[in-house]
CSV table of C-alpha atoms in Angstrom, one decimal:
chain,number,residue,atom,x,y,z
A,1,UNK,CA,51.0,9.5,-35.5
A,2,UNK,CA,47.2,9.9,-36.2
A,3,UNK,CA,46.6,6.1,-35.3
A,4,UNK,CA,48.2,6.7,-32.1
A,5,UNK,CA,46.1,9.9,-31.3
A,6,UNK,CA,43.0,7.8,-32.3
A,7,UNK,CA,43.6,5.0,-30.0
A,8,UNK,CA,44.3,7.3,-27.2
A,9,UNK,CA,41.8,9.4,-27.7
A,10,UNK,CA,39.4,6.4,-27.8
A,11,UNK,CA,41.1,4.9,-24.7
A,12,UNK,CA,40.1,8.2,-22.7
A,13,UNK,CA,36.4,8.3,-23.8
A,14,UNK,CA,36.4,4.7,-22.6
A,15,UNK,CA,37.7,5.2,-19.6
A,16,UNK,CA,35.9,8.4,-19.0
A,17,UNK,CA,32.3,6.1,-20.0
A,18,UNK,CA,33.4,3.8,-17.6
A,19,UNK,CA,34.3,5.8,-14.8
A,20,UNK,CA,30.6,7.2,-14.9
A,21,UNK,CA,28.9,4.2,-14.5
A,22,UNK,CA,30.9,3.2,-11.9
A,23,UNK,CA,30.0,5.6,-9.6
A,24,UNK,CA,26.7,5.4,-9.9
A,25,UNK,CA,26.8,1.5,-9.5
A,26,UNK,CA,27.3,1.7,-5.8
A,27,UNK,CA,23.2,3.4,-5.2
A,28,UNK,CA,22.3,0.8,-7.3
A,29,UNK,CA,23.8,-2.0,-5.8
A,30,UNK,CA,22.1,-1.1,-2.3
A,31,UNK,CA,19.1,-0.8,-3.7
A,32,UNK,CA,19.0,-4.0,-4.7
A,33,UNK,CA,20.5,-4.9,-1.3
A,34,UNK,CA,16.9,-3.2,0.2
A,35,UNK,CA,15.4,-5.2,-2.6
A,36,UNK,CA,16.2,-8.2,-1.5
A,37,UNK,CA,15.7,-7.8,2.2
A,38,UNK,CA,12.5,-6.9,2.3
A,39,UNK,CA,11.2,-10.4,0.1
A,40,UNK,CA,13.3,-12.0,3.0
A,41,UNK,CA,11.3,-10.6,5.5
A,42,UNK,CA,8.0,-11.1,3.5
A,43,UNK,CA,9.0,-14.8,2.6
A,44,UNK,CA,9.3,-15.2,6.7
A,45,UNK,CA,6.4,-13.6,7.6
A,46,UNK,CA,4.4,-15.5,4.8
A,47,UNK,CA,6.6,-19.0,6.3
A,48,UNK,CA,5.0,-18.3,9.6
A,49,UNK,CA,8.6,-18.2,11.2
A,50,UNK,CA,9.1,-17.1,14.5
A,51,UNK,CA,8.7,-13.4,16.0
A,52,UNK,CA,12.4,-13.1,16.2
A,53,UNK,CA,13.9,-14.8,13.4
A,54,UNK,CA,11.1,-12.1,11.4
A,55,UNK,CA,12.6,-9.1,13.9
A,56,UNK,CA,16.0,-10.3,13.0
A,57,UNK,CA,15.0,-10.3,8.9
A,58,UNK,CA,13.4,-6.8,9.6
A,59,UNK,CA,17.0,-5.1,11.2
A,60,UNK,CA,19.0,-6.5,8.3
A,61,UNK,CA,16.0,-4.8,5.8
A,62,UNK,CA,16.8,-1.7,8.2
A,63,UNK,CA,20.6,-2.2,8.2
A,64,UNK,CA,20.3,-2.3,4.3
A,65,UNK,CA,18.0,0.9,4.0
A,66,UNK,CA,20.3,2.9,6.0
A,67,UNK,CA,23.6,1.6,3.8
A,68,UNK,CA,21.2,2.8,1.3
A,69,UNK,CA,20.8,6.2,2.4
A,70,UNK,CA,24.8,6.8,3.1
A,71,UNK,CA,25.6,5.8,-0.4
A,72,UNK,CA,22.9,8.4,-2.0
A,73,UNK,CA,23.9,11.1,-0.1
A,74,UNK,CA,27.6,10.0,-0.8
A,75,UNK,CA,27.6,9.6,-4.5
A,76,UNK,CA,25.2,13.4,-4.3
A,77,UNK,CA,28.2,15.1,-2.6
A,78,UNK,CA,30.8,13.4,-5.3
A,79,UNK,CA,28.9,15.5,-8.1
């Protein structure tokens, strides 16, 4: 009976543990998202590429900073 408590009570702390880095995972992951963007659009504009393919590299840097936002203020009102 006690072996059985212990493994159940060690499955819940695990899951609980889990569940808390999970949810903060999701900020993280678009931040690196941003990250990554903005070396794209500094590798083009150091590669001398074209006005537009840089524009186009600058909305998806913009695209990913505004997923950014939504999942801070998402994973704030989850709390």
């Amino acid at each position: 009976m006690k072996v059985k408590q212990l493994v159940l009570g060690l499955s819940v702390a695990v899951l609980c543990a889990t569940t808390q880095f999970s949810c903060n995972s999701k900020p993280e992951n678009k931040a690196e998202e941003v990250k990554d963007e903005k070396e794209d659009v500094i590798e083009a504009q150091r590669d001398g590429e074209s006005k537009e393919e840089v524009m186009d590299e600058q909305a998806d840097l913009d695209s990913a900073r505004k997923d950014y936002k939504e999942a801070v203020k998402d994973s704030i009102r989850n709390k």
